[in-house]
CSV table of N, CA, C and O in Angstrom, one decimal:
chain,number,residue,atom,x,y,z
A,1,HIS,N,0.8,-1.2,0.0
A,1,HIS,CA,0.0,0.0,0.0
A,1,HIS,C,0.9,1.2,0.0
A,1,HIS,O,1.9,1.3,0.7
A,2,THR,N,0.5,2.3,-0.7
A,2,THR,CA,1.3,3.5,-0.8
A,2,THR,C,0.5,4.6,-0.2
A,2,THR,O,-0.7,4.8,-0.4
A,3,TYR,N,1.2,5.4,0.6
A,3,TYR,CA,0.6,6.6,1.3
A,3,TYR,C,1.4,7.8,1.0
A,3,TYR,O,2.6,7.7,0.9
A,4,ASN,N,0.8,9.0,0.8
A,4,ASN,CA,1.5,10.2,0.6
A,4,ASN,C,1.2,11.1,1.8
A,4,ASN,O,0.1,11.4,2.1
A,5,CYS,N,2.3,11.6,2.4
A,5,CYS,CA,2.2,12.5,3.6
A,5,CYS,C,2.7,13.8,3.1
A,5,CYS,O,3.8,14.0,2.6
A,6,THR,N,1.9,14.9,3.3
A,6,THR,CA,2.2,16.2,2.9
A,6,THR,C,2.1,17.1,4.1
A,6,THR,O,1.2,17.1,4.9
A,7,VAL,N,3.2,17.9,4.3
A,7,VAL,CA,3.3,18.9,5.4
A,7,VAL,C,3.3,20.3,4.8
A,7,VAL,O,4.0,20.6,3.9
A,8,LEU,N,2.4,21.2,5.3
A,8,LEU,CA,2.3,22.6,4.8
A,8,LEU,C,2.5,23.5,6.0
A,8,LEU,O,1.9,23.4,7.0
A,9,ASN,N,3.4,24.5,5.9
A,9,ASN,CA,3.6,25.5,6.9
A,9,ASN,C,4.0,26.8,6.2
A,9,ASN,O,4.0,26.9,4.9
A,10,ALA,N,4.4,27.9,6.9
A,10,ALA,CA,4.7,29.2,6.4
A,10,ALA,C,5.9,29.1,5.5
A,10,ALA,O,6.0,30.0,4.6
A,11,LEU,N,6.7,28.2,5.6
A,11,LEU,CA,7.9,28.1,4.8
A,11,LEU,C,7.7,27.3,3.5
A,11,LEU,O,8.6,27.3,2.6
A,12,GLY,N,6.6,26.6,3.4
A,12,GLY,CA,6.3,25.9,2.1
A,12,GLY,C,5.7,24.6,2.4
A,12,GLY,O,5.1,24.3,3.4
A,13,THR,N,5.8,23.7,1.4
A,13,THR,CA,5.2,22.4,1.4
A,13,THR,C,6.2,21.3,1.2
A,13,THR,O,7.1,21.5,0.3
A,14,ALA,N,6.1,20.2,1.9
A,14,ALA,CA,7.0,19.0,1.7
A,14,ALA,C,6.1,17.8,1.6
A,14,ALA,O,5.2,17.7,2.4
A,15,SER,N,6.5,16.9,0.7
A,15,SER,CA,5.7,15.6,0.6
A,15,SER,C,6.7,14.5,0.6
A,15,SER,O,7.8,14.5,0.1
A,16,LYS,N,6.2,13.4,1.1
A,16,LYS,CA,6.9,12.1,1.1
A,16,LYS,C,6.0,11.0,0.9
A,16,LYS,O,4.9,10.9,1.5
A,17,GLU,N,6.4,10.1,-0.1
A,17,GLU,CA,5.6,8.9,-0.3
A,17,GLU,C,6.1,7.7,0.5
A,17,GLU,O,7.3,7.5,0.6
A,18,LEU,N,5.2,7.0,1.2
A,18,LEU,CA,5.6,5.9,2.1
A,18,LEU,C,4.9,4.6,1.5
A,18,LEU,O,3.8,4.7,1.1
A,19,MET,N,5.6,3.6,1.6
A,19,MET,CA,5.1,2.3,1.2
A,19,MET,C,5.1,1.4,2.5
A,19,MET,O,6.0,1.2,3.2
A,20,ALA,N,3.9,0.7,2.7
A,20,ALA,CA,3.7,-0.2,3.8
A,20,ALA,C,3.5,-1.6,3.2
A,20,ALA,O,2.7,-1.7,2.2
A,21,PHE,N,4.2,-2.6,3.6
A,21,PHE,CA,4.1,-3.9,3.1
A,21,PHE,C,3.4,-4.8,4.1
A,21,PHE,O,3.7,-4.8,5.3
A,22,ASP,N,2.5,-5.6,3.5
A,22,ASP,CA,1.8,-6.6,4.4
A,22,ASP,C,2.8,-7.8,4.5
A,22,ASP,O,3.6,-8.1,3.7
A,23,PRO,N,2.7,-8.5,5.7
A,23,PRO,CA,3.6,-9.6,5.9
A,23,PRO,C,3.4,-10.7,5.0
A,23,PRO,O,2.2,-11.1,4.6
A,24,LEU,N,4.4,-11.3,4.5
A,24,LEU,CA,4.4,-12.5,3.7
A,24,LEU,C,5.4,-13.5,4.4
A,24,LEU,O,6.5,-13.2,4.6
A,25,THR,N,4.9,-14.6,4.8
A,25,THR,CA,5.6,-15.6,5.6
A,25,THR,C,5.8,-16.9,4.7
A,25,THR,O,4.9,-17.4,4.2
A,26,VAL,N,7.1,-17.3,4.6
A,26,VAL,CA,7.4,-18.5,3.8
A,26,VAL,C,8.1,-19.5,4.8
A,26,VAL,O,9.1,-19.1,5.4
A,27,ALA,N,7.7,-20.7,4.8
A,27,ALA,CA,8.3,-21.7,5.6
A,27,ALA,C,8.5,-23.0,4.8
A,27,ALA,O,7.6,-23.4,4.1
A,28,ILE,N,9.7,-23.6,4.9
A,28,ILE,CA,9.9,-24.9,4.3
A,28,ILE,C,10.1,-26.0,5.3
A,28,ILE,O,10.8,-25.8,6.3
A,29,SER,N,9.5,-27.1,5.1
A,29,SER,CA,9.6,-28.3,6.0
A,29,SER,C,9.6,-29.6,5.2
A,29,SER,O,9.3,-29.6,4.1
A,30,PRO,N,10.0,-30.7,5.7
A,30,PRO,CA,10.5,-30.9,7.1
A,30,PRO,C,12.0,-30.5,7.2
A,30,PRO,O,12.7,-30.3,6.2
A,31,TYR,N,12.5,-30.5,8.4
A,31,TYR,CA,13.9,-30.2,8.7
A,31,TYR,C,14.6,-31.6,9.0
A,31,TYR,O,15.0,-31.8,10.1
A,32,GLU,N,14.7,-32.4,8.0
A,32,GLU,CA,15.4,-33.7,8.1
A,32,GLU,C,16.2,-34.0,6.9
A,32,GLU,O,15.9,-33.4,5.8
A,33,ILE,N,17.1,-34.9,7.0
A,33,ILE,CA,18.0,-35.3,5.9
A,33,ILE,C,17.4,-36.5,5.3
A,33,ILE,O,17.1,-37.5,6.0
A,34,PRO,N,17.1,-36.4,4.0
A,34,PRO,CA,16.5,-37.6,3.3
A,34,PRO,C,17.5,-38.8,3.1
A,34,PRO,O,18.7,-38.6,3.2
A,35,THR,N,16.9,-39.9,2.9
A,35,THR,CA,17.7,-41.1,2.7
A,35,THR,C,17.6,-41.5,1.2
A,35,THR,O,16.5,-41.6,0.6
A,36,ALA,N,18.8,-41.6,0.5
A,36,ALA,CA,18.8,-42.0,-0.9
A,36,ALA,C,18.1,-43.3,-1.1
A,36,ALA,O,18.1,-44.2,-0.4
A,37,GLY,N,17.3,-43.2,-2.2
A,37,GLY,CA,16.5,-44.4,-2.6
A,37,GLY,C,15.1,-44.4,-2.1
A,37,GLY,O,14.3,-45.2,-2.5
A,38,GLU,N,14.8,-43.5,-1.1
A,38,GLU,CA,13.4,-43.4,-0.6
A,38,GLU,C,12.7,-42.2,-1.1
A,38,GLU,O,13.4,-41.3,-1.6
A,39,SER,N,11.4,-42.2,-1.0
A,39,SER,CA,10.7,-41.0,-1.4
A,39,SER,C,10.8,-39.9,-0.4
A,39,SER,O,11.0,-40.2,0.8
A,40,PHE,N,10.8,-38.6,-0.8
A,40,PHE,CA,11.0,-37.5,0.1
A,40,PHE,C,10.3,-36.3,-0.5
A,40,PHE,O,10.2,-36.1,-1.7
A,41,SER,N,9.7,-35.5,0.3
A,41,SER,CA,9.0,-34.3,-0.1
A,41,SER,C,9.5,-33.1,0.7
A,41,SER,O,9.7,-33.2,1.9
A,42,LEU,N,9.6,-31.9,0.0
A,42,LEU,CA,9.8,-30.6,0.7
A,42,LEU,C,8.5,-29.9,0.5
A,42,LEU,O,7.9,-29.8,-0.5
A,43,ILE,N,8.1,-29.3,1.6
A,43,ILE,CA,6.8,-28.5,1.6
A,43,ILE,C,7.1,-27.1,1.9
A,43,ILE,O,7.7,-26.7,2.9
A,44,CYS,N,6.6,-26.2,1.0
A,44,CYS,CA,6.7,-24.8,1.2
A,44,CYS,C,5.3,-24.2,1.5
A,44,CYS,O,4.4,-24.4,0.7
A,45,THR,N,5.2,-23.6,2.7
A,45,THR,CA,3.9,-23.0,3.1
A,45,THR,C,4.1,-21.5,3.1
A,45,THR,O,4.9,-20.9,3.7
A,46,VAL,N,3.2,-20.8,2.3
A,46,VAL,CA,3.3,-19.3,2.2
A,46,VAL,C,2.0,-18.8,2.8
A,46,VAL,O,0.9,-19.2,2.4
A,47,SER,N,2.1,-18.0,3.8
A,47,SER,CA,1.0,-17.3,4.5
A,47,SER,C,1.0,-15.9,4.2
A,47,SER,O,2.0,-15.2,4.3
A,48,LEU,N,-0.2,-15.4,3.7
A,48,LEU,CA,-0.4,-14.0,3.4
A,48,LEU,C,-1.3,-13.3,4.3
A,48,LEU,O,-2.1,-13.9,5.0
A,49,ALA,N,-1.1,-11.9,4.4
A,49,ALA,CA,-2.1,-11.1,5.2
A,49,ALA,C,-3.4,-11.2,4.6
A,49,ALA,O,-3.6,-11.3,3.3
A,50,GLU,N,-4.5,-11.0,5.4
A,50,GLU,CA,-5.8,-11.0,4.9
A,50,GLU,C,-6.0,-9.9,3.8
A,50,GLU,O,-5.6,-8.8,4.0
A,51,GLY,N,-6.6,-10.3,2.7
A,51,GLY,CA,-6.9,-9.3,1.6
A,51,GLY,C,-5.7,-9.2,0.6
A,51,GLY,O,-5.9,-8.6,-0.5
A,52,ASP,N,-4.6,-9.8,0.9
A,52,ASP,CA,-3.4,-9.8,0.0
A,52,ASP,C,-3.6,-11.0,-0.9
A,52,ASP,O,-4.3,-12.0,-0.7
A,53,SER,N,-2.9,-11.0,-2.0
A,53,SER,CA,-2.9,-12.1,-3.0
A,53,SER,C,-1.5,-12.5,-3.5
A,53,SER,O,-0.6,-11.6,-3.4
A,54,LEU,N,-1.3,-13.7,-3.9
A,54,LEU,CA,-0.1,-14.1,-4.5
A,54,LEU,C,0.0,-13.8,-5.9
A,54,LEU,O,-0.9,-13.9,-6.7
A,55,ILE,N,1.2,-13.3,-6.3
A,55,ILE,CA,1.4,-13.0,-7.8
A,55,ILE,C,2.1,-14.2,-8.4
A,55,ILE,O,3.2,-14.5,-8.0
A,56,GLY,N,1.4,-14.9,-9.3
A,56,GLY,CA,1.9,-16.1,-9.9
A,56,GLY,C,1.9,-17.3,-8.9
A,56,GLY,O,1.3,-17.2,-7.8
A,57,ALA,N,2.6,-18.3,-9.2
A,57,ALA,CA,2.6,-19.5,-8.4
A,57,ALA,C,3.8,-19.5,-7.5
A,57,ALA,O,4.8,-18.7,-7.7
A,58,VAL,N,3.8,-20.3,-6.5
A,58,VAL,CA,5.0,-20.5,-5.7
A,58,VAL,C,6.0,-21.2,-6.5
A,58,VAL,O,5.6,-22.2,-7.2
A,59,GLN,N,7.2,-20.8,-6.6
A,59,GLN,CA,8.2,-21.4,-7.5
A,59,GLN,C,9.4,-22.0,-6.7
A,59,GLN,O,9.9,-21.4,-5.8
A,60,TRP,N,9.7,-23.2,-7.1
A,60,TRP,CA,10.9,-23.9,-6.5
A,60,TRP,C,12.1,-23.7,-7.5
A,60,TRP,O,11.9,-23.9,-8.7
A,61,MET,N,13.2,-23.4,-6.9
A,61,MET,CA,14.5,-23.4,-7.7
A,61,MET,C,15.4,-24.5,-7.2
A,61,MET,O,15.6,-24.6,-6.0
A,62,GLY,N,16.0,-25.2,-8.1
A,62,GLY,CA,16.9,-26.3,-7.8
A,62,GLY,C,18.3,-25.8,-7.6
A,62,GLY,O,18.6,-24.6,-7.7
A,63,PRO,N,19.2,-26.7,-7.2
A,63,PRO,CA,20.6,-26.3,-6.9
A,63,PRO,C,21.3,-25.6,-8.1
A,63,PRO,O,22.2,-24.8,-7.9
A,64,ASP,N,20.9,-25.8,-9.3
A,64,ASP,CA,21.5,-25.2,-10.5
A,64,ASP,C,20.8,-23.9,-10.8
A,64,ASP,O,21.1,-23.2,-11.9
A,65,GLY,N,19.9,-23.4,-10.0
A,65,GLY,CA,19.1,-22.2,-10.3
A,65,GLY,C,18.0,-22.3,-11.3
A,65,GLY,O,17.4,-21.3,-11.7
A,66,VAL,N,17.7,-23.5,-11.7
A,66,VAL,CA,16.7,-23.8,-12.7
A,66,VAL,C,15.4,-24.2,-12.0
A,66,VAL,O,15.4,-24.9,-11.0
A,67,PRO,N,14.2,-23.6,-12.4
A,67,PRO,CA,13.0,-24.0,-11.8
A,67,PRO,C,12.7,-25.5,-11.9
A,67,PRO,O,13.0,-26.1,-12.9
A,68,VAL,N,12.1,-26.0,-10.8
A,68,VAL,CA,11.8,-27.4,-10.8
A,68,VAL,C,10.3,-27.6,-10.6
A,68,VAL,O,9.6,-26.7,-10.0
A,69,SER,N,9.7,-28.7,-11.2
A,69,SER,CA,8.3,-28.8,-11.1
A,69,SER,C,7.8,-29.2,-9.7
A,69,SER,O,8.6,-29.7,-8.9
A,70,ARG,N,6.6,-28.9,-9.4
A,70,ARG,CA,6.0,-29.1,-8.1
A,70,ARG,C,4.5,-29.3,-8.2
A,70,ARG,O,3.9,-29.0,-9.2
A,71,THR,N,3.9,-29.7,-7.1
A,71,THR,CA,2.4,-29.7,-7.0
A,71,THR,C,2.1,-28.6,-6.0
A,71,THR,O,2.9,-28.2,-5.2
A,72,HIS,N,0.9,-28.0,-6.2
A,72,HIS,CA,0.5,-27.0,-5.2
A,72,HIS,C,-1.0,-27.0,-4.9
A,72,HIS,O,-1.8,-27.6,-5.6
A,73,GLN,N,-1.3,-26.4,-3.8
A,73,GLN,CA,-2.6,-26.5,-3.2
A,73,GLN,C,-2.9,-25.1,-2.6
A,73,GLN,O,-2.0,-24.5,-2.1
A,74,THR,N,-4.1,-24.6,-2.8
A,74,THR,CA,-4.4,-23.2,-2.3
A,74,THR,C,-5.5,-23.3,-1.3
A,74,THR,O,-6.5,-24.0,-1.5
A,75,LYS,N,-5.4,-22.6,-0.2
A,75,LYS,CA,-6.4,-22.4,0.8
A,75,LYS,C,-6.5,-20.9,1.0
A,75,LYS,O,-5.7,-20.1,0.4
A,76,THR,N,-7.5,-20.4,1.8
A,76,THR,CA,-7.6,-18.9,2.0
A,76,THR,C,-6.3,-18.4,2.6
A,76,THR,O,-6.0,-18.7,3.7
A,77,ASN,N,-5.7,-17.5,1.9
A,77,ASN,CA,-4.4,-16.9,2.3
A,77,ASN,C,-3.3,-17.8,2.7
A,77,ASN,O,-2.3,-17.4,3.3
A,78,ILE,N,-3.4,-19.1,2.4
A,78,ILE,CA,-2.3,-20.0,2.6
A,78,ILE,C,-2.1,-20.8,1.3
A,78,ILE,O,-3.0,-21.4,0.8
A,79,TYR,N,-0.9,-20.8,0.9
A,79,TYR,CA,-0.5,-21.5,-0.4
A,79,TYR,C,0.5,-22.6,0.0
A,79,TYR,O,1.5,-22.3,0.7
A,80,ILE,N,0.3,-23.8,-0.4
A,80,ILE,CA,1.2,-24.9,-0.1
A,80,ILE,C,1.7,-25.5,-1.4
A,80,ILE,O,0.9,-25.9,-2.3
A,81,SER,N,3.0,-25.6,-1.5
A,81,SER,CA,3.7,-26.1,-2.7
A,81,SER,C,4.6,-27.2,-2.2
A,81,SER,O,5.4,-27.1,-1.3
A,82,THR,N,4.4,-28.4,-2.9
A,82,THR,CA,5.2,-29.6,-2.5
A,82,THR,C,6.1,-30.0,-3.7
A,82,THR,O,5.7,-30.1,-4.8
A,83,LEU,N,7.4,-30.1,-3.3
A,83,LEU,CA,8.4,-30.6,-4.2
A,83,LEU,C,8.7,-32.1,-3.9
A,83,LEU,O,9.2,-32.3,-2.8
A,84,GLU,N,8.4,-33.0,-4.8
A,84,GLU,CA,8.5,-34.4,-4.5
A,84,GLU,C,9.7,-35.1,-5.2
A,84,GLU,O,10.0,-34.8,-6.3
A,85,PHE,N,10.4,-36.0,-4.5
A,85,PHE,CA,11.5,-36.8,-5.0
A,85,PHE,C,11.1,-38.2,-4.8
A,85,PHE,O,10.9,-38.6,-3.7
A,86,ASN,N,11.0,-39.0,-5.9
A,86,ASN,CA,10.5,-40.4,-5.7
A,86,ASN,C,11.2,-41.3,-6.7
A,86,ASN,O,10.8,-41.4,-7.9
A,87,PRO,N,12.4,-41.8,-6.4
A,87,PRO,CA,13.1,-41.7,-5.1
A,87,PRO,C,14.0,-40.5,-5.1
A,87,PRO,O,14.4,-40.0,-6.2
A,88,VAL,N,14.5,-40.1,-3.9
A,88,VAL,CA,15.5,-39.1,-3.8
A,88,VAL,C,16.9,-39.8,-4.1
A,88,VAL,O,17.1,-40.9,-3.8
A,89,MET,N,17.7,-39.1,-4.9
A,89,MET,CA,19.0,-39.6,-5.3
A,89,MET,C,20.1,-38.7,-4.9
A,89,MET,O,19.8,-37.5,-4.6
A,90,THR,N,21.3,-39.1,-4.8
A,90,THR,CA,22.4,-38.3,-4.4
A,90,THR,C,22.6,-37.1,-5.4
A,90,THR,O,23.1,-36.1,-5.0
A,91,SER,N,22.2,-37.3,-6.6
A,91,SER,CA,22.3,-36.2,-7.6
A,91,SER,C,21.3,-35.1,-7.3
A,91,SER,O,21.4,-34.0,-7.9
A,92,HIS,N,20.4,-35.3,-6.4
A,92,HIS,CA,19.5,-34.2,-6.0
A,92,HIS,C,20.1,-33.3,-4.9
A,92,HIS,O,19.5,-32.3,-4.4
A,93,ARG,N,21.3,-33.6,-4.5
A,93,ARG,CA,22.0,-32.9,-3.4
A,93,ARG,C,22.1,-31.4,-3.8
A,93,ARG,O,22.4,-31.0,-4.9
A,94,GLY,N,21.9,-30.5,-2.8
A,94,GLY,CA,22.0,-29.1,-3.0
A,94,GLY,C,21.0,-28.3,-2.3
A,94,GLY,O,20.1,-28.8,-1.6
A,95,GLU,N,21.0,-27.0,-2.6
A,95,GLU,CA,20.1,-26.0,-1.9
A,95,GLU,C,18.8,-25.8,-2.8
A,95,GLU,O,19.0,-25.6,-4.0
A,96,TYR,N,17.7,-25.9,-2.2
A,96,TYR,CA,16.4,-25.7,-2.9
A,96,TYR,C,15.8,-24.5,-2.3
A,96,TYR,O,15.7,-24.3,-1.1
A,97,ILE,N,15.3,-23.6,-3.2
A,97,ILE,CA,14.7,-22.3,-2.8
A,97,ILE,C,13.2,-22.3,-3.2
A,97,ILE,O,12.9,-22.6,-4.3
A,98,CYS,N,12.4,-21.9,-2.3
A,98,CYS,CA,11.0,-21.6,-2.5
A,98,CYS,C,10.8,-20.1,-2.6
A,98,CYS,O,11.1,-19.4,-1.7
A,99,GLN,N,10.2,-19.7,-3.7
A,99,GLN,CA,10.0,-18.2,-3.9
A,99,GLN,C,8.5,-17.9,-4.1
A,99,GLN,O,7.8,-18.6,-4.7
A,100,ALA,N,8.1,-16.8,-3.4
A,100,ALA,CA,6.7,-16.4,-3.5
A,100,ALA,C,6.7,-14.8,-3.5
A,100,ALA,O,7.6,-14.2,-2.9
A,101,THR,N,5.8,-14.2,-4.3
A,101,THR,CA,5.7,-12.8,-4.3
A,101,THR,C,4.2,-12.4,-4.1
A,101,THR,O,3.4,-13.0,-4.7
A,102,SER,N,4.0,-11.5,-3.2
A,102,SER,CA,2.7,-11.0,-2.9
A,102,SER,C,2.3,-9.7,-3.7
A,102,SER,O,3.2,-9.1,-4.2
A,103,SER,N,1.1,-9.4,-3.7
A,103,SER,CA,0.6,-8.2,-4.4
A,103,SER,C,0.9,-6.9,-3.6
A,103,SER,O,0.6,-5.8,-4.1
A,104,ALA,N,1.3,-7.1,-2.4
A,104,ALA,CA,1.5,-5.9,-1.5
A,104,ALA,C,2.7,-5.1,-1.9
A,104,ALA,O,3.7,-5.6,-2.5
């Protein structure tokens, strides 16, 4: 949300634009180390402030910076995106990033 604050006195006028951002919370779970050869899922939960909306889908980025496919589910102001490995392999090693952008 954008607000404009204007002050007027005998010396003149001054204005300043202020931006307020609604909170966007992103959490990845579980916090465990997977076992090679077994199925494993990473779950990204995005919680938005009431009245806010998500711009686009929740996006997962793999270790090489390339987007990876996922499944997702939407509830009121909560978006859940699941990245599944079936089975997880040692080649999946690396950092995975869950990205989300709100309309605020």
